[in-house]
Coordinates of C-alpha atoms in Angstrom, one line a residue:
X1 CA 99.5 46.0 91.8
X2 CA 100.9 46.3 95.1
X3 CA 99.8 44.7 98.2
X4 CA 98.0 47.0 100.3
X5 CA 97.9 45.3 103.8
X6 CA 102.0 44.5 102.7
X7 CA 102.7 48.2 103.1
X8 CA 99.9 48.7 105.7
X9 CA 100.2 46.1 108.2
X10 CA 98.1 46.4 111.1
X11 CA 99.9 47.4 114.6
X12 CA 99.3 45.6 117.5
X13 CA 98.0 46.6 120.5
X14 CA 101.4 47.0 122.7
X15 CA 102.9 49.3 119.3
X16 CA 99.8 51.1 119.7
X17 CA 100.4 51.9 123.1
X18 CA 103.5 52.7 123.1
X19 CA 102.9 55.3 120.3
X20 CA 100.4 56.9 122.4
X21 CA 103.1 57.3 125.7
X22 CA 105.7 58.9 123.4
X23 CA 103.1 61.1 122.2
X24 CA 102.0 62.1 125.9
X25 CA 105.5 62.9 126.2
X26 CA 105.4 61.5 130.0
X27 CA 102.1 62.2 131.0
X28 CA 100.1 59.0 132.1
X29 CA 98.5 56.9 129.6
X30 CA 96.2 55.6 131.7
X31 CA 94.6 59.0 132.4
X32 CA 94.9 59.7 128.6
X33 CA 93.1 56.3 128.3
X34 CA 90.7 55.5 130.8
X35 CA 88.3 58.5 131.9
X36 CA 85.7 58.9 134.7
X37 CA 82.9 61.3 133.6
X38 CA 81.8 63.4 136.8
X39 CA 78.2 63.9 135.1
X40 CA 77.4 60.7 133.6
X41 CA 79.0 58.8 136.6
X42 CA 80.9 55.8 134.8
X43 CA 84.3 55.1 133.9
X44 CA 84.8 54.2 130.2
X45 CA 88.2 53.8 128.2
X46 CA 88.7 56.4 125.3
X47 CA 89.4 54.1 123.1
X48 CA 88.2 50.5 121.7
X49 CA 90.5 48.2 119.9
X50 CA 89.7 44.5 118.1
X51 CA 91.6 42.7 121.0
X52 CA 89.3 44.0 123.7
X53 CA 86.1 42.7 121.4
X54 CA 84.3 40.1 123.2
X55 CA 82.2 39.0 120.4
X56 CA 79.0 39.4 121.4
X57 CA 77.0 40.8 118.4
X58 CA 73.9 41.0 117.3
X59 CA 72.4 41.8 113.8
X60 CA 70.1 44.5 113.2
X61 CA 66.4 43.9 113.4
X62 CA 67.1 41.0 115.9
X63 CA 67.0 40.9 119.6
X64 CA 68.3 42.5 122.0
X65 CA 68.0 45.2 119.7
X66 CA 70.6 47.6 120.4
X67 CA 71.3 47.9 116.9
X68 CA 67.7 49.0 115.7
X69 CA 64.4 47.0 114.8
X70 CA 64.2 48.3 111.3
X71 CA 65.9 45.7 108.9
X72 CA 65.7 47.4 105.5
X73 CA 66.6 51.2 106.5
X74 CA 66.9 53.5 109.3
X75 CA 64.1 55.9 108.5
X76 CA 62.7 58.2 111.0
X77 CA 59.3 60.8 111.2
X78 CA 60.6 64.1 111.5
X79 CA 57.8 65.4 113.6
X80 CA 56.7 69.3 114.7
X81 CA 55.4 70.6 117.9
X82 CA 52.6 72.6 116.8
X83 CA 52.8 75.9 119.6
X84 CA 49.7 76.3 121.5
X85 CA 47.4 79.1 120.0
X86 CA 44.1 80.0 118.1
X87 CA 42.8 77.5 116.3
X88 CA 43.3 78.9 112.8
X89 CA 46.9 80.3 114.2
X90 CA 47.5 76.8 115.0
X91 CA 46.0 75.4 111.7
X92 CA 48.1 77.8 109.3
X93 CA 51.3 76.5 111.3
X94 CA 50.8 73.0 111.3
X95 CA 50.3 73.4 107.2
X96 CA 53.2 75.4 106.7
X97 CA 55.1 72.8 108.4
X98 CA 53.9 69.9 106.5
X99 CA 54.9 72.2 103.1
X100 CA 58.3 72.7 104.7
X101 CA 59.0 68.9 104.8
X102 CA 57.7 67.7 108.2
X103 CA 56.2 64.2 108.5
X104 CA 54.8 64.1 111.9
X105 CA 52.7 66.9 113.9
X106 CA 52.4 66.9 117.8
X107 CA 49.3 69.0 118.6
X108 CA 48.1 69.7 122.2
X109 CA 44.2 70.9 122.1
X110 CA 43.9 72.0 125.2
X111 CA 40.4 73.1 126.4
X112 CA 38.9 73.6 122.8
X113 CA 35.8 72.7 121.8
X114 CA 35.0 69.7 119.1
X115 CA 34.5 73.0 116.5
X116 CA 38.0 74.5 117.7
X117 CA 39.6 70.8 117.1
X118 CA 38.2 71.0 113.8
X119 CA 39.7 74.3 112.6
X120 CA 42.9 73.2 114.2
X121 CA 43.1 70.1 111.9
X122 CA 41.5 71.3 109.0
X123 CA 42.6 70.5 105.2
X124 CA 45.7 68.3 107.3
X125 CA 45.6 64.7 105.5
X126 CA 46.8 62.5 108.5
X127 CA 47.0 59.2 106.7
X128 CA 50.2 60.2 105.4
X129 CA 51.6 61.4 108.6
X130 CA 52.4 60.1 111.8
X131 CA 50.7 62.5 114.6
X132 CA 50.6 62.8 118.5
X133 CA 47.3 64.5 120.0
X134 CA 47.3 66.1 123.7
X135 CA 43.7 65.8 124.6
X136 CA 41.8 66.7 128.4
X137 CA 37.9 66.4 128.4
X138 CA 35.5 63.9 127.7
X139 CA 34.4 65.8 124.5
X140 CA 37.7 66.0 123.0
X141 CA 38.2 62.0 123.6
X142 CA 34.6 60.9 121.8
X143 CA 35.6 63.0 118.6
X144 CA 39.6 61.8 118.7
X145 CA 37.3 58.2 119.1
X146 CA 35.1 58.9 115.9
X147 CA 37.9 60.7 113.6
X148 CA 40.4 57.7 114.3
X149 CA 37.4 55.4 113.3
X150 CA 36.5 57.1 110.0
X151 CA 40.1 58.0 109.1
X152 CA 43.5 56.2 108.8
X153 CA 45.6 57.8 111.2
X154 CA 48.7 57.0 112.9
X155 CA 48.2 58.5 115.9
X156 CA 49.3 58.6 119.4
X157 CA 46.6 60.2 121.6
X158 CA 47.4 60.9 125.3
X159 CA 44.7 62.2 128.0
X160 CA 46.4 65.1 130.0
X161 CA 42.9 65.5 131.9
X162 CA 42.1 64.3 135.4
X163 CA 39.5 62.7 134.3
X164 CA 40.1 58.8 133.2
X165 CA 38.8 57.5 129.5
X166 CA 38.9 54.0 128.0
X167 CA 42.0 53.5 125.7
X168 CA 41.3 54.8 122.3
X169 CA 41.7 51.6 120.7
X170 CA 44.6 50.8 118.0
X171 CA 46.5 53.9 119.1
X172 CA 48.7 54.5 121.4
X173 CA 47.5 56.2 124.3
X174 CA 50.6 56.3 127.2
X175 CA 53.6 58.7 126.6
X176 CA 56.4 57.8 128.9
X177 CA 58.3 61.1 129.5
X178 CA 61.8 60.4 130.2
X179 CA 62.6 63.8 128.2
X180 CA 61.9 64.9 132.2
X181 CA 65.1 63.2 133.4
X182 CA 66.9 65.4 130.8
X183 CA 64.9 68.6 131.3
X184 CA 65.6 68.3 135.0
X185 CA 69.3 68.3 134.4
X186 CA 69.7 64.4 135.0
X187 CA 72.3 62.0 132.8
X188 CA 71.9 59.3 130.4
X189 CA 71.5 56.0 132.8
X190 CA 69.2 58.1 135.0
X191 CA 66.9 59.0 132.1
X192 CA 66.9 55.1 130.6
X193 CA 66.5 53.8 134.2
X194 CA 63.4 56.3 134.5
X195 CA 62.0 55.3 131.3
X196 CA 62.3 51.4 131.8
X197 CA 60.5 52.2 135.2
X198 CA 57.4 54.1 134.2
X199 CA 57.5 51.9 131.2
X200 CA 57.2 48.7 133.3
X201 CA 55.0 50.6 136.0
X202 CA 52.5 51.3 132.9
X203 CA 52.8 47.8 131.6
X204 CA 51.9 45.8 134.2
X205 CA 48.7 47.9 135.1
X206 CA 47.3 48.1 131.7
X207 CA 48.4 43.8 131.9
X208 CA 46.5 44.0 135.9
X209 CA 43.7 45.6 133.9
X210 CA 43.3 42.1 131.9
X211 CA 45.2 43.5 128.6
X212 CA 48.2 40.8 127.3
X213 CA 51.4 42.2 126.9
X214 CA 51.4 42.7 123.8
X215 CA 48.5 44.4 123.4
X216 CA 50.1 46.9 126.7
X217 CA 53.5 47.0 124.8
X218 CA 51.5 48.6 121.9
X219 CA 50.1 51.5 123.8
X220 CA 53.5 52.7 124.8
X221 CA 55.5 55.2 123.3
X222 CA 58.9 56.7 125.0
X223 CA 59.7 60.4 124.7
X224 CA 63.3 61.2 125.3
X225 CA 65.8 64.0 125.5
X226 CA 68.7 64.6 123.4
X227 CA 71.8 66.3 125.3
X228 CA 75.1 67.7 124.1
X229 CA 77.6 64.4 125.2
X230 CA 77.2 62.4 121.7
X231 CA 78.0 59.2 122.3
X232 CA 76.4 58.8 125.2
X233 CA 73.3 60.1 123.6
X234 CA 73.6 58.0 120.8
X235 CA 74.6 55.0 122.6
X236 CA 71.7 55.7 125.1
X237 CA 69.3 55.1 122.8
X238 CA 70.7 51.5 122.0
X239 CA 71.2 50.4 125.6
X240 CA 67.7 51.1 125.9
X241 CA 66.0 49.1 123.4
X242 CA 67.8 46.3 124.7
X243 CA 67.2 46.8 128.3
X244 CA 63.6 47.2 127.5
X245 CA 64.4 44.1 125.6
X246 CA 64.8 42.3 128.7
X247 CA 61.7 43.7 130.8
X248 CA 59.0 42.3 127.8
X249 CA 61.2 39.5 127.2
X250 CA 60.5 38.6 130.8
X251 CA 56.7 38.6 130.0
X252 CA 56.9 36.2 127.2
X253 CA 55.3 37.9 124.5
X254 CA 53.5 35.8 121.6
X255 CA 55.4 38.6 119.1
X256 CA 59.1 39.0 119.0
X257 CA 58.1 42.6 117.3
X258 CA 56.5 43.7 120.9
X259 CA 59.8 43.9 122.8
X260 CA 60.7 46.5 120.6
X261 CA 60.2 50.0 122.0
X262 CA 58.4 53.2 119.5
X263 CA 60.8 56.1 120.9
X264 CA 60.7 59.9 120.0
X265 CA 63.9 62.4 120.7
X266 CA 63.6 65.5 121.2
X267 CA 66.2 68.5 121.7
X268 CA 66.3 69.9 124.8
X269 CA 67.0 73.7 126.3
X270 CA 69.3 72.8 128.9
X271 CA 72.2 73.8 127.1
X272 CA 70.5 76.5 124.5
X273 CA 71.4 80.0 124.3
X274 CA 68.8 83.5 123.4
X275 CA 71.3 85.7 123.9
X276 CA 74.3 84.3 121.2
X277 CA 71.6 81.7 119.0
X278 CA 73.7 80.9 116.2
X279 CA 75.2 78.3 118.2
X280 CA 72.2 76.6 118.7
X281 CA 71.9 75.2 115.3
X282 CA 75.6 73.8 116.1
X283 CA 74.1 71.6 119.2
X284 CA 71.0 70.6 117.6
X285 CA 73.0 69.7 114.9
X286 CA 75.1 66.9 116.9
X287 CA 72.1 66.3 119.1
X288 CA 69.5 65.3 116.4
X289 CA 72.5 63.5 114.2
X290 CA 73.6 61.6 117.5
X291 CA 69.6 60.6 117.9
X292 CA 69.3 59.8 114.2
X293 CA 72.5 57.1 115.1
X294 CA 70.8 55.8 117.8
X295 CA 67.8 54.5 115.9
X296 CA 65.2 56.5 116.5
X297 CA 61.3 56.5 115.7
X298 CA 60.8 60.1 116.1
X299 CA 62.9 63.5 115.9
X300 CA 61.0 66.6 117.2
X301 CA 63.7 69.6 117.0
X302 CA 61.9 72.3 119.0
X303 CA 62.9 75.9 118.2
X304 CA 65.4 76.8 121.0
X305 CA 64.1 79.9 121.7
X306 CA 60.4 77.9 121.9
X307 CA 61.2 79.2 126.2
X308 CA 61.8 82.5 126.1
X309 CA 60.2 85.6 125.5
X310 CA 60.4 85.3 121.8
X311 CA 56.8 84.8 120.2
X312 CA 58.0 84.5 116.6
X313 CA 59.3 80.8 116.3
X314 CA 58.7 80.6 112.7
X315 CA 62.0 80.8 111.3
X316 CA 63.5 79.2 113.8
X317 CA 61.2 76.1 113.6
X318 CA 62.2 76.2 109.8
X319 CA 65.6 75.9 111.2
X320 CA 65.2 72.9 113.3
X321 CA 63.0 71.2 110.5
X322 CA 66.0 71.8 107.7
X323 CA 68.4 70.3 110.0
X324 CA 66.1 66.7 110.5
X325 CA 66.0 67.4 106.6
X326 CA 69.6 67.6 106.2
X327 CA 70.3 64.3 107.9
X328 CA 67.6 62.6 105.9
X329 CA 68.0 64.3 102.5
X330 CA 71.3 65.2 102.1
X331 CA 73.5 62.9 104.4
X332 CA 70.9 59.2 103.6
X333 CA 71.3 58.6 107.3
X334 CA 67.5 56.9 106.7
X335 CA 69.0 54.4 104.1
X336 CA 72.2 52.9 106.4
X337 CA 71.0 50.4 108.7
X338 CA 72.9 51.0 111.9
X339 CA 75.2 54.0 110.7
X340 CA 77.6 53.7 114.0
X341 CA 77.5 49.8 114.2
X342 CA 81.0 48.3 114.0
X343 CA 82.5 50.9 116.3
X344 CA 85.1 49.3 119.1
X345 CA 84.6 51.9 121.1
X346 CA 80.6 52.2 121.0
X347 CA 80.6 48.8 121.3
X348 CA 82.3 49.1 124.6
X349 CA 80.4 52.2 125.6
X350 CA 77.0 49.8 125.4
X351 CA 78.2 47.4 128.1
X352 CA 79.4 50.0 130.6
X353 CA 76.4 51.8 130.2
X354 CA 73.7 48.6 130.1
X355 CA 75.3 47.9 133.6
X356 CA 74.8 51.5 135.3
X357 CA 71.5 51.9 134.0
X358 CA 70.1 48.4 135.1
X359 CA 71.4 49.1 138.1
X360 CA 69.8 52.6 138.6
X361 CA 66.6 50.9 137.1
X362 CA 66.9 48.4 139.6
X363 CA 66.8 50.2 142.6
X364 CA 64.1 52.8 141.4
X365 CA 62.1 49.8 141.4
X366 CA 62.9 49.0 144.6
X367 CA 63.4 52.4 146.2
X368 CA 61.0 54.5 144.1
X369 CA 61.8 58.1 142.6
X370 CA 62.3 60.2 146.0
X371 CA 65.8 58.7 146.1
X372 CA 66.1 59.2 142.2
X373 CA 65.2 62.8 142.1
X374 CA 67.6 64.3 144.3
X375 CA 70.3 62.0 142.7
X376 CA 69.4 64.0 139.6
X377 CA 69.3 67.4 141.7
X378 CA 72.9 66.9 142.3
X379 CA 73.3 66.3 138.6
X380 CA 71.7 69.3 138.3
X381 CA 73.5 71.0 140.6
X382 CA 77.2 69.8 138.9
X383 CA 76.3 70.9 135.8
X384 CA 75.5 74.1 136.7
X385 CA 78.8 74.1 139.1
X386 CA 80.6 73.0 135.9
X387 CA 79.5 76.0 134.0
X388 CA 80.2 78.8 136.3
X389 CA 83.5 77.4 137.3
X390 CA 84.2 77.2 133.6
X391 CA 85.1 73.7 134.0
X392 CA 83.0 73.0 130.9
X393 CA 82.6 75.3 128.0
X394 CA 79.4 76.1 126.3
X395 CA 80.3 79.2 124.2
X396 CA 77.8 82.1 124.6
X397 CA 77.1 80.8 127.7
X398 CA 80.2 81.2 129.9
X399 CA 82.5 82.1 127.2
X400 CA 82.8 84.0 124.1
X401 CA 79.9 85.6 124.8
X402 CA 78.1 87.3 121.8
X403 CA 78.8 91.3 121.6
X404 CA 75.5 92.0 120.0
X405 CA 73.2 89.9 122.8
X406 CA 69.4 89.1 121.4
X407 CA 67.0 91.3 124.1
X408 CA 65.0 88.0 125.0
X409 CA 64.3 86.2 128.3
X410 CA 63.7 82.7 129.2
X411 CA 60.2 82.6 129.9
X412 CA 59.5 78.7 131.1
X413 CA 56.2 77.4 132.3
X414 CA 56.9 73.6 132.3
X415 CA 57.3 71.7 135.8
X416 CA 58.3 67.9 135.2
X417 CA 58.0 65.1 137.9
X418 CA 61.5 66.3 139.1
X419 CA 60.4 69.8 139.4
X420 CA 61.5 73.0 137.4
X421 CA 64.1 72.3 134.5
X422 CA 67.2 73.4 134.3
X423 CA 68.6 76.0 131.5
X424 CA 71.9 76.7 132.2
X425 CA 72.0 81.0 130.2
X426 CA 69.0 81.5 132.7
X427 CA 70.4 79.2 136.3
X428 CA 74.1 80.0 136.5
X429 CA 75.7 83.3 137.7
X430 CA 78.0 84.0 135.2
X431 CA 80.1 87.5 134.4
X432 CA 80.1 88.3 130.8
X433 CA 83.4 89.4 129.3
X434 CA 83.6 91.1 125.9

C-alpha cells in the first residue's frame, strides 16, 4: 500500500503563495487575497490557512457558543407563516401546511374574536409543533392564557396591541426583530448589533421589573433575516450567539443553558424577483442552507412573491417548505453537529466580524438608533447604487432579464423601525434589455 501523505505532502504556506502569484500572472496578490467589502464594511482575507490558526476553539454545545448549543444534532423547526385571512381560509392553510411537512406555524390573529381564534386553530394538534401567535386585545390574551394552560404547546405569543398584558407565563412572549435591519437594507454587524441591543434593552427591564435573568433570557426569542452574502450569513448567526454569550454571561446566570439565544431566520425580499421567479428558489436555496449552517432554531421560508400583487401563494409556499425539507430530508444537515466547523477561513471570518459588531453594538448603546438608522440608509442606498450601476449582479433584476416577465407588482404594507424596506426589482431604475 502506498503512502498517501508520501505522494501528497502538504505545501507550505510560502509554496502556496507563490502558486497563487504565478497564477495571477502579475496582478497583485494582495488584492487577490485580502478584500474590503463596500456593503458589509470589513476587510477579511479570502482565504484561511492552518498557520494563521490561533487556536482558540470551542466544542459544540459549550460556551461561547458560536458553534451551536445543540450537542447531539443540528435539528431545526421548519416553521410557516400562516397569510392573514378568514378564519377557515386561514385554518385550511395552516393544515395543508402541516400535511406538506411543516413543523412550526406562525399565526397572526389580528382583531378576531375568541370564536374566529377557534376556527383558525381548529383540528391543529400543537403539542407536536412549535408555534408563534400574534395576538392584540385583552380577549385574545385570556384565551391564548387558558388554551396554553389546558394544552402542551410550545408556543411563542407576542402582544402587537397598545394595550400592555402580564407575560403569558412559560412562553415566550418578546420577539426581537432584527429581520428589520435586513428588510431595511442594512448588513450583517448592523443587524447582530441591533439584535444584542433590543435584546439587552428587553432584558434588563423584564430584570427592573423584579424577573432574574434567567427567567428574562427565557422570554426572548430573536427573529433574523437571511441575505444573499453566504458566509457572512452563516457566520452571522455564530458571532451572535457568542456575543450574546457575553451580555448574559455578564449577568451571572444560575444556568449555563440561559446564555444561549432561541433564534428564527427568515428569507427576506430584498433581493427577490416577480417578474423572472425561478431564480428565487436559487437564493432561498443558499439563504436557508447558509441559515441551516449557522445553527439555527427556526427557518420560515416565506413565499417570495408573499409582497406583491400575487394572492395565490400556495404553490409557492410548497416551494419554500420543499426546500427547508430538502436540507433536512435529503442533505441530514439536522444530524451533523456544526456542518461548517473546521473551516480556516470561517474561522477567521468569526473574529473580524465579532469585532465590527461589538463595536456597532457598543455605540448603539451609547448613541441609540438615530445614528444607527441612517448608517443603514446609506447601506441602503449602496446597494441600490450597486444594482443600477451593475456593479453587482442579481440576474432578472439588472441582468438577463426574463423575456416572458410575470404581470405582478410589489404590493408592500410593512414599515419597520428603520422605515420602508428595501426591494431592489421595485427601488432601482433599471433599463431592461432583451
Amino acid at each position: 500500500m502506498t503512502d498517501f501523505y508520501k505522494d501528497f505532502s502538504t505545501s507550505t504556506a510560502e509554496e502556496w503563495r507563490n502558486k497563487v502569484e504565478k497564477d495571477l500572472k502579475g496582478k497583485s496578490i494582495e488584492d487577490a487575497l485580502h478584500k474590503f467589502h463596500p456593503i458589509e464594511e470589513v476587510e477579511y482575507a479570502s482565504y484561511g490557512l492552518a498557520n494563521d490558526d490561533n487556536g482558540n476553539h470551542n466544542t459544540p454545545g459549550q460556551a461561547d457558543y458560536s458553534r451551536g448549543g445543540r450537542i447531539n444534532n443540528n435539528d431545526w423547526i421548519n416553521n410557516v407563516f400562516v397569510p392573514l385571512d378568514s378564519p377557515k381560509k386561514m385554518n385550511s392553510f395552516a393544515l395543508k401546511q402541516l400535511m406538506n411537512g411543516a413543523t412550526g406555524l406562525t399565526i397572526d390573529f389580528s382583531d378576531f374574536s375568541t370564536a374566529d381564534c377557534e376556527l383558525v386553530i381548529k383540528e391543529i394538534e400543537f403539542e407536536h409543533i412549535t408555534s408563534t401567535f400574534f395576538y392584540s386585545t385583552e380577549e385574545q390574551y385570556e384565551w391564548i392564557n387558558k388554551i396554553t394552560e389546558t394544552k402542551d404547546i410550545n408556543n411563542t405569543s407576542i402582544n402587537t396591541g397598545n394595550q400592555k398584558f402580564k407575560i403569558i407565563k412559560s412562553r415566550r412572549n418578546i420577539i426581537i426583530n432584527a429581520i428589520d435591519v435586513q428588510y431595511s437594507g442594512g448588513n450583517v454587524h448592523q443587524e447582530i448589533a441591533y439584535a444584542l441591543h433590543k435584546g439587552h434593552e428587553e432584558l434588563f427591564a423584564l430584570m427592573d421589573d423584579g424577573m432574574t435573568v434567567d427567567d428574562a433570557v427565557a422570554q426572548l426569542k430573536f427573529r433574523f433575516g437571511i441575505g444573499s452574502n453566504f458566509f457572512f450569513e452563516l457566520v452571522k448567526f455564530k458571532v451572535f450567539r457568542s456575543l450574546w454569550y457575553t451580555v448574559v454571561q455578564s449577568y451571572k446566570p444560575e444556568h449555563e443553558c440561559s446564555t444561549i439565544p432561541y433564534i428564527e431566520a427568515e428569507t427576506g425580499f430584498i433581493n427577490k424577483s416577480i417578474k423572472d421567479p425561478h431564480n428565487n428558489l436559487l437564493r432561498q436555496t443558499t439563504e436557508s442552507l447558509s441559515a441551516v449552517l449557522g445553527g439555527i432554531d427556526e427557518l420560515t421560508i416565506r413565499p417570495y412573491n408573499a409582497w406583491s400583487t400575487d394572492e395565490n401563494l400556495d404553490k409557492t409556499q410548497r416551494l419554500g417548505l420543499n426546500i427547508a425539507l430538502l436540507l433536512k430530508e435529503e442533505s441530514y444537515l439536522d444530524k451533523v453537529i456544526d456542518p461548517a466547523g473546521g473551516s480556516y477561513i470561517i474561522e477567521e471570518l468569526i473574529q473580524t466580524l465579532k469585532t465590527k459588531a461589538w463595536s456597532t453594538f457598543q455605540k448603539l448603546e451609547k448613541e441609540g438608533l438615530e445614528n444607527l438608522k441612517s448608517e443603514i440608509k446609506k447601506i441602503a442606498a449602496l446597494r441600490i447604487s450597486q444594482a443600477e450601476q451593475k456593479e453587482k449582479t442579481h440576474i432578472g433584476i439588472n441582468k438577463y432579464f426574463n423575456e416572458d416577465p410575470q404581470n405582478l407588482d410589489w404590493k408592500i404594507d410593512v414599515e419597520t423601525v428603520f422605515g420602508t424596506p428595501v426591494v431592489l426589482e421595485k427601488d432601482c431604475k433599471i433599463e431592461v434589455e432583451l
